[in-house]
Amino acid sequence: MKLAIDQERLNSEIEALAAFSDADAPAVTRVVFTAKDMEARAWVKVRCEEAGLLVRQDAIGNTFVRWTGSDPTLPVVGTGSHIDAIPNAGKYDGVVGVLGGLEAIRALQQAGFRPRHSIELLIFTAEEPTRFGIGCLGSRLLSGTLSADAARKLTDNDGASVEEVRRKAGMTGELEQVKLPTAYYKAFVELHIEQGPILEREHVPLGVVERIAAPASLRVTVEGAGGHAGAVLMTERKDALCAAAELILTLEQAARTSGSIDTVATVGICDVFPGAVNSIPAKVRISVDIRDTSLARRDGVVRALEEACHSISAKRQVTVHSEWLNSDAPAESDPAIVATLRHACEKHGFRFLLMTSRAYHDSLFISRVAPVAMLFIPCRNGYSHRPDEFASPDDIARGTLVLAETLAMLAE
Ligand code: GLV
Ligand code: MN
Ligand code: MN
């Protein structure tokens, strides 16, 4: 089989998809079920149909794109990722796995390959947590990690429920139907940019992911007392932002001193009320994101945060309330798929590293119901979740070629 990736087409599709954005180029903002996301979905769907593939959508908008195998009764070989993008993001996070997945299928078709197992590209809904506060909404429902009832309780920043938002976006059916049937997949492989600097630094073009770190996130609300910025004496204050600042630095310290570089903690959102220059902050809401490859170590940082909530609340006479958004276990890749990926790299003479994904991906949740593994390509300076995220067309094409080879090995 002579596999050829149409690098030019793939690259121009990545550029075209980046134009569906609520931010000015080169930034991409594409929040799930916004008008731009809906336009982007429709555009991708047309590309898939042009390739002769069968497109269907489930009740949360996960989009399955099937190349039917010669024995359609066999479990499916899956690939895919997401096209939603956080505010002020880049062009490649998720998109490389979706458009690369489509190109891998087209390359296999072009090469005359005939799969025995159906090969399916999956475009997950809301991998990013921007709208509903929780990441991987689609894959959590597919894997049964999140129940339909729990999903229905989620609301967006404007208070609209998942149910309202998805119906308005044209999704039909019930969320109960999203969960995958048992043994749906033979294997699932996700192609993604590394989102870290290791491959580039080591001058190695590919990474075979052996595990995905465990994410946890919380929303913490601090309530103190507001007042006049000039008139209230410093000794009388219950400044919610100062309390939150102390909490944030305690969290940073806990992550820095965990004993492993794999521990990371981030506060990415800080809403201050009432938010006036001459008013003492009365209420602050922060987001907390903690991750680690070790569940025990990650939960150690969570405990340190909880203890800090108590002690800072007592010391500063503010109330601190924390609410869990998610707390997930890490995932291990399936050794047989890892071996297939390694074999595909070796067959084409490409060097690879075995690595850990510190970012989460839908594969984390699909791993609960199917054998999974991931393939990483380098990205410049390890930048991701920012507008200057960049992966070179050569690296993308190389990853796509290895993905195609791997899908063929798994589907024959
Ligand atoms: C995914 O975007 C993550 O935050 O790891
Ligand atoms: Mn992302
Ligand atoms: Mn991603």
Coordinates of C-alpha atoms and ligand atoms in Angstrom, one line a residue:
M1 CA 0.0 0.0 0.0
K2 CA 1.4 3.4 -1.0
L3 CA 0.2 6.0 1.5
A4 CA 0.4 9.6 0.5
I5 CA -0.8 12.5 2.6
D6 CA -2.0 15.6 0.7
Q7 CA -0.1 18.0 2.9
E8 CA -1.3 21.0 0.9
R9 CA -5.0 20.2 1.1
L10 CA -4.7 19.4 4.9
N11 CA -2.8 22.6 5.5
S12 CA -5.3 24.7 3.6
E13 CA -8.2 23.0 5.5
I14 CA -6.6 23.9 8.8
E15 CA -6.3 27.5 7.6
A16 CA -9.9 27.5 6.4
L17 CA -11.3 26.1 9.7
A18 CA -9.4 28.8 11.6
A19 CA -11.4 31.4 9.9
F20 CA -14.5 30.3 11.8
S21 CA -13.6 32.3 14.9
D22 CA -14.9 35.0 17.2
A23 CA -11.4 36.4 17.6
D24 CA -9.3 38.3 15.1
A25 CA -6.6 36.2 13.4
P26 CA -4.3 34.6 14.3
A27 CA -6.3 34.0 17.5
V28 CA -9.1 31.5 17.3
T29 CA -12.1 31.6 19.7
R30 CA -14.7 28.9 18.9
V31 CA -16.9 28.1 21.9
V32 CA -19.2 25.1 21.6
F33 CA -22.6 25.8 20.0
T34 CA -21.9 29.4 19.2
A35 CA -22.7 30.5 15.7
K36 CA -19.0 30.1 14.7
D37 CA -18.8 26.6 16.1
M38 CA -22.0 25.6 14.2
E39 CA -20.6 27.0 11.0
A40 CA -17.3 25.2 11.6
R41 CA -19.1 22.0 12.2
A42 CA -21.1 22.3 9.0
W43 CA -18.0 23.0 7.0
V44 CA -16.2 20.0 8.4
K45 CA -19.3 17.8 7.8
V46 CA -19.3 18.8 4.1
R47 CA -15.5 17.9 3.8
C48 CA -16.4 14.5 5.3
E49 CA -19.4 14.0 2.9
E50 CA -17.2 14.9 -0.1
A51 CA -14.9 12.0 0.9
G52 CA -18.0 9.7 0.6
L53 CA -18.2 9.2 4.4
L54 CA -21.4 8.7 6.4
V55 CA -22.0 11.4 8.9
R56 CA -24.3 11.1 12.0
Q57 CA -24.7 13.2 15.1
D58 CA -25.7 12.2 18.6
A59 CA -27.9 14.1 21.1
I60 CA -24.9 16.2 22.4
G61 CA -23.6 16.8 18.9
N62 CA -20.7 14.3 18.9
T63 CA -20.2 13.8 15.2
F64 CA -19.4 10.3 13.9
V65 CA -18.0 10.0 10.4
R66 CA -17.9 6.5 9.2
W67 CA -16.0 4.6 6.5
T68 CA -17.8 1.3 6.5
G69 CA -15.7 -1.7 6.7
S70 CA -16.1 -5.0 4.8
D71 CA -17.5 -6.5 8.0
P72 CA -19.7 -3.8 9.5
T73 CA -20.6 -6.1 12.4
L74 CA -17.0 -5.8 13.8
P75 CA -16.1 -3.3 16.5
V76 CA -15.0 0.1 15.1
V77 CA -11.5 1.5 14.8
G78 CA -11.9 5.2 15.9
T79 CA -9.9 8.3 15.6
G80 CA -10.7 12.0 16.2
S81 CA -10.5 15.0 18.5
H82 CA -12.3 18.3 18.9
I83 CA -12.8 21.6 17.0
D84 CA -14.0 23.8 19.8
A85 CA -11.3 26.3 20.9
I86 CA -10.9 28.3 24.2
P87 CA -10.9 32.1 24.0
N88 CA -7.8 33.5 22.3
A89 CA -6.5 30.0 21.3
G90 CA -4.6 28.8 18.2
K91 CA -5.4 26.8 15.1
Y92 CA -4.1 23.4 15.9
D93 CA -5.4 22.1 19.3
G94 CA -7.9 19.4 18.5
V95 CA -8.1 20.4 14.8
V96 CA -5.0 18.4 13.9
G97 CA -6.7 15.3 15.2
V98 CA -10.0 16.0 13.3
L99 CA -8.7 17.2 9.9
G100 CA -5.6 14.9 10.2
G101 CA -8.0 12.0 10.9
L102 CA -10.1 12.9 7.9
E103 CA -6.9 13.2 5.7
A104 CA -5.7 9.8 7.1
I105 CA -9.0 8.2 5.9
R106 CA -8.7 9.9 2.5
A107 CA -5.1 8.7 2.1
L108 CA -6.2 5.2 2.9
Q109 CA -9.0 5.4 0.4
Q110 CA -6.6 6.8 -2.2
A111 CA -4.2 4.0 -1.6
G112 CA -6.9 1.4 -2.3
F113 CA -7.1 0.1 1.3
R114 CA -10.2 -1.7 2.2
P115 CA -10.9 -1.8 5.9
R116 CA -12.4 -4.9 7.5
H117 CA -13.4 -3.0 10.6
S118 CA -15.3 0.2 10.0
I119 CA -13.0 3.3 10.6
E120 CA -14.7 6.2 12.2
L121 CA -13.7 9.8 12.7
L122 CA -15.2 11.3 15.8
I123 CA -15.6 15.0 16.4
F124 CA -16.2 15.4 20.1
T125 CA -18.5 18.1 21.5
A126 CA -17.0 20.6 24.0
E127 CA -13.6 19.2 24.8
E128 CA -12.9 22.6 26.2
P129 CA -14.5 23.6 29.5
T130 CA -15.2 27.2 28.4
R131 CA -19.0 27.2 28.1
F132 CA -20.2 24.6 30.7
G133 CA -17.3 24.7 33.2
I134 CA -16.4 21.1 32.6
G135 CA -14.1 19.8 29.8
C136 CA -14.8 16.7 27.6
L137 CA -18.6 17.0 27.8
G138 CA -19.1 14.8 24.7
S139 CA -16.6 12.0 25.7
R140 CA -17.8 12.0 29.4
L141 CA -21.3 11.2 28.1
L142 CA -20.1 8.7 25.5
S143 CA -18.2 6.8 28.2
G144 CA -20.9 7.1 30.9
T145 CA -18.4 9.0 33.1
L146 CA -21.1 11.8 33.3
S147 CA -24.7 10.8 33.5
A148 CA -27.4 12.4 31.4
D149 CA -29.0 13.8 34.5
A150 CA -25.8 15.4 35.7
A151 CA -25.2 16.8 32.2
R152 CA -28.7 18.4 32.3
K153 CA -27.8 20.2 35.5
L154 CA -24.9 22.0 33.9
T155 CA -25.4 25.6 32.9
D156 CA -23.3 28.1 30.9
N157 CA -22.1 31.4 32.0
D158 CA -25.4 33.0 31.1
G159 CA -27.4 30.5 33.1
A160 CA -28.6 28.5 30.0
S161 CA -28.8 24.8 30.5
V162 CA -27.0 22.2 28.4
E163 CA -30.5 21.0 27.4
E164 CA -31.6 24.5 26.2
V165 CA -28.3 25.2 24.4
R166 CA -28.1 21.9 22.6
R167 CA -31.8 21.9 21.5
K168 CA -31.3 25.5 20.2
A169 CA -28.3 24.2 18.2
G170 CA -30.5 21.6 16.6
M171 CA -29.5 18.5 18.5
T172 CA -32.3 16.1 18.9
G173 CA -32.8 12.9 20.9
E174 CA -32.2 12.3 24.6
L175 CA -28.9 12.6 26.4
E176 CA -29.4 9.0 27.7
Q177 CA -28.8 7.8 24.1
V178 CA -25.3 9.2 23.9
K179 CA -23.5 6.5 25.9
L180 CA -21.7 4.1 23.6
P181 CA -22.8 0.5 23.4
T182 CA -20.5 -2.0 25.1
A183 CA -17.5 -3.0 23.0
Y184 CA -18.3 -0.4 20.4
Y185 CA -14.6 0.3 19.7
K186 CA -11.8 -2.2 18.9
A187 CA -9.4 0.7 19.4
F188 CA -9.4 4.5 19.5
V189 CA -6.3 6.6 18.5
E190 CA -6.2 10.4 18.9
L191 CA -3.7 12.5 17.0
H192 CA -2.8 15.8 18.8
I193 CA -0.2 18.5 19.1
E194 CA 2.0 17.9 22.1
Q195 CA 1.1 21.2 23.8
G196 CA 4.5 21.0 25.5
P197 CA 8.1 21.5 24.5
I198 CA 9.6 18.0 24.8
L199 CA 9.5 16.7 21.2
E200 CA 10.8 20.0 19.8
R201 CA 13.6 20.1 22.5
E202 CA 14.6 16.5 21.8
H203 CA 14.4 16.9 18.0
V204 CA 12.1 13.9 17.8
P205 CA 9.1 14.2 15.4
L206 CA 6.6 12.0 17.1
G207 CA 5.4 11.0 20.6
V208 CA 3.5 7.9 21.5
V209 CA 1.5 8.6 24.6
E210 CA 1.5 6.0 27.3
R211 CA -0.6 7.8 29.9
I212 CA -2.7 10.9 30.4
A213 CA -2.5 12.9 33.6
A214 CA -5.4 13.2 36.0
P215 CA -7.3 16.6 35.9
A216 CA -9.3 18.1 38.7
S217 CA -11.0 21.5 38.8
L218 CA -12.9 23.5 41.4
R219 CA -14.7 26.8 41.6
V220 CA -13.9 28.7 44.8
T221 CA -16.0 31.7 46.0
V222 CA -14.6 34.0 48.6
E223 CA -17.0 36.5 50.3
G224 CA -15.8 39.3 52.4
A225 CA -17.1 42.8 52.9
G226 CA -17.1 45.6 50.4
G227 CA -16.9 49.3 51.1
H228 CA -15.2 52.6 50.2
A229 CA -11.6 52.2 49.1
G230 CA -10.7 55.5 50.8
A231 CA -12.8 55.4 54.0
V232 CA -12.5 51.8 55.3
L233 CA -9.3 51.5 57.4
M234 CA -6.9 48.6 56.6
T235 CA -7.5 47.1 60.0
E236 CA -11.2 46.9 59.4
R237 CA -11.2 45.2 56.1
K238 CA -12.4 41.8 54.9
D239 CA -11.1 42.1 51.4
A240 CA -12.2 39.1 49.3
L241 CA -9.5 39.6 46.7
C242 CA -6.6 39.7 49.2
A243 CA -7.9 36.4 50.7
A244 CA -8.2 34.9 47.2
A245 CA -4.6 36.1 46.4
E246 CA -3.3 34.3 49.5
L247 CA -5.2 31.2 48.5
I248 CA -3.8 31.3 45.0
L249 CA -0.2 31.6 46.3
T250 CA -0.7 28.8 48.7
L251 CA -1.9 26.6 45.8
E252 CA 1.1 27.6 43.7
Q253 CA 3.4 26.6 46.6
A254 CA 1.7 23.3 47.2
A255 CA 2.1 22.4 43.5
R256 CA 5.7 23.6 43.4
T257 CA 6.7 21.5 46.5
S258 CA 4.8 18.3 45.7
G259 CA 8.1 16.6 44.9
S260 CA 7.4 16.1 41.2
I261 CA 7.4 18.2 38.1
D262 CA 4.3 16.4 37.0
T263 CA 2.2 18.4 39.5
V264 CA 0.7 21.6 38.1
A265 CA -1.9 24.0 39.4
T266 CA -3.5 27.0 37.7
V267 CA -6.0 29.7 38.5
G268 CA -7.2 30.9 35.1
I269 CA -10.3 32.8 36.1
C270 CA -10.7 35.5 38.8
D271 CA -14.0 37.4 38.8
V272 CA -14.0 40.3 41.2
F273 CA -17.3 41.9 42.5
P274 CA -18.2 44.7 42.3
G275 CA -15.1 45.4 40.2
A276 CA -14.6 49.2 40.7
V277 CA -11.3 50.9 41.3
N278 CA -12.5 52.6 44.4
S279 CA -14.4 49.7 46.0
I280 CA -13.1 47.0 48.2
P281 CA -13.7 43.6 46.6
A282 CA -16.7 42.0 48.4
K283 CA -16.8 38.8 46.5
V284 CA -14.3 36.9 44.3
R285 CA -14.8 33.8 42.3
I286 CA -11.7 31.8 41.1
S287 CA -11.3 28.7 39.0
V288 CA -8.8 26.1 40.1
D289 CA -7.2 23.5 37.8
I290 CA -4.9 20.9 39.3
R291 CA -3.3 18.0 37.5
D292 CA -0.8 15.2 38.1
T293 CA 0.1 11.9 36.7
S294 CA -0.2 10.5 40.3
L295 CA -3.7 10.7 41.7
A296 CA -2.3 10.6 45.3
R297 CA -0.1 13.5 44.7
R298 CA -2.8 15.5 42.9
D299 CA -5.2 14.9 45.8
G300 CA -2.4 16.0 48.2
V301 CA -2.5 19.4 46.5
V302 CA -6.3 19.4 46.7
R303 CA -6.1 18.8 50.4
A304 CA -3.6 21.6 50.8
L305 CA -6.0 23.9 49.0
E306 CA -8.9 22.8 51.2
E307 CA -6.8 23.4 54.4
A308 CA -5.9 26.9 53.1
C309 CA -9.6 27.6 52.5
H310 CA -10.2 27.0 56.2
S311 CA -7.2 28.8 57.6
I312 CA -7.5 31.8 55.4
S313 CA -11.3 32.1 56.0
A314 CA -10.6 32.1 59.8
K315 CA -7.6 34.5 59.6
R316 CA -9.3 37.0 57.3
Q317 CA -12.9 36.6 58.5
V318 CA -14.2 35.8 55.0
T319 CA -16.3 32.9 53.9
V320 CA -14.8 30.5 51.5
H321 CA -16.9 28.0 49.6
S322 CA -15.5 25.5 47.1
E323 CA -17.4 23.5 44.6
W324 CA -16.0 20.5 42.6
L325 CA -16.4 20.7 38.9
N326 CA -14.5 17.5 38.1
S327 CA -12.0 15.1 39.6
D328 CA -10.8 12.4 37.2
A329 CA -8.4 9.5 37.4
P330 CA -5.4 9.3 35.0
A331 CA -5.6 7.0 32.0
E332 CA -3.1 4.4 30.7
S333 CA -2.8 3.7 27.0
D334 CA -3.5 0.3 25.7
P335 CA -0.2 -1.6 25.2
A336 CA -1.4 -3.2 22.0
I337 CA -2.2 0.1 20.4
V338 CA 1.0 1.6 21.7
A339 CA 2.8 -1.3 20.0
T340 CA 0.9 -0.7 16.8
L341 CA 1.8 3.1 16.8
R342 CA 5.5 2.2 17.5
H343 CA 5.4 -0.3 14.6
A344 CA 3.9 2.3 12.3
C345 CA 6.6 4.9 13.2
E346 CA 9.3 2.3 12.7
K347 CA 7.9 1.1 9.4
H348 CA 8.3 4.7 8.1
G349 CA 11.7 5.2 9.7
F350 CA 10.4 7.9 12.1
R351 CA 11.9 8.3 15.6
F352 CA 9.5 8.7 18.5
L353 CA 9.4 9.2 22.2
L354 CA 7.2 7.4 24.7
M355 CA 5.6 10.1 26.7
T356 CA 2.9 11.4 29.1
S357 CA 0.2 13.8 28.2
R358 CA -0.1 16.5 30.8
A359 CA -3.0 18.0 29.0
Y360 CA -6.3 16.1 29.1
H361 CA -8.1 14.9 26.0
D362 CA -11.3 13.1 25.1
S363 CA -9.1 9.9 25.0
L364 CA -8.9 10.1 28.8
F365 CA -12.7 9.4 28.9
I366 CA -12.9 7.0 26.0
S367 CA -10.2 5.0 27.8
R368 CA -12.9 4.1 30.3
V369 CA -14.8 2.1 27.7
A370 CA -12.3 1.3 25.0
P371 CA -8.6 0.6 24.4
V372 CA -7.0 4.0 23.5
A373 CA -3.6 5.6 22.7
M374 CA -2.5 8.9 21.4
L375 CA 0.1 10.2 18.9
F376 CA 1.7 13.6 19.5
I377 CA 3.4 15.9 17.1
P378 CA 5.7 18.8 18.1
C379 CA 4.4 22.4 18.4
R380 CA 6.6 25.4 18.4
N381 CA 8.1 26.3 21.8
G382 CA 5.5 24.0 23.3
Y383 CA 3.0 26.8 23.0
S384 CA -0.7 26.0 23.1
H385 CA -3.9 27.7 24.2
R386 CA -2.5 30.9 22.7
P387 CA -2.8 32.5 19.3
D388 CA 0.9 31.8 18.3
E389 CA 0.4 28.0 18.7
F390 CA 2.0 26.5 15.7
A391 CA 2.7 23.0 14.2
S392 CA 4.5 22.8 10.9
P393 CA 2.8 21.3 7.9
D394 CA 5.6 18.7 7.7
D395 CA 5.0 17.6 11.3
I396 CA 1.3 17.5 10.8
A397 CA 1.7 15.4 7.6
R398 CA 4.1 13.0 9.4
G399 CA 1.6 12.5 12.2
T400 CA -1.2 12.0 9.8
L401 CA 0.8 9.4 7.8
V402 CA 1.5 7.4 11.0
L403 CA -2.1 7.7 12.0
A404 CA -3.2 6.4 8.7
E405 CA -0.8 3.5 8.9
T406 CA -1.9 2.7 12.4
L407 CA -5.6 2.8 11.5
A408 CA -4.9 0.4 8.6
M409 CA -3.1 -2.0 10.9
L410 CA -5.9 -1.9 13.4
A411 CA -8.7 -2.2 10.8
E412 CA -7.5 -5.0 8.7
Ligands
GLV1 C1 -7.4 20.6 27.4 O1 -7.6 21.6 26.6 C2 -6.7 20.8 28.6 O2 -7.0 21.8 29.3 O3 -5.9 19.9 28.9
MN2 MN -7.3 22.6 24.6
MN3 MN -7.1 19.5 22.6

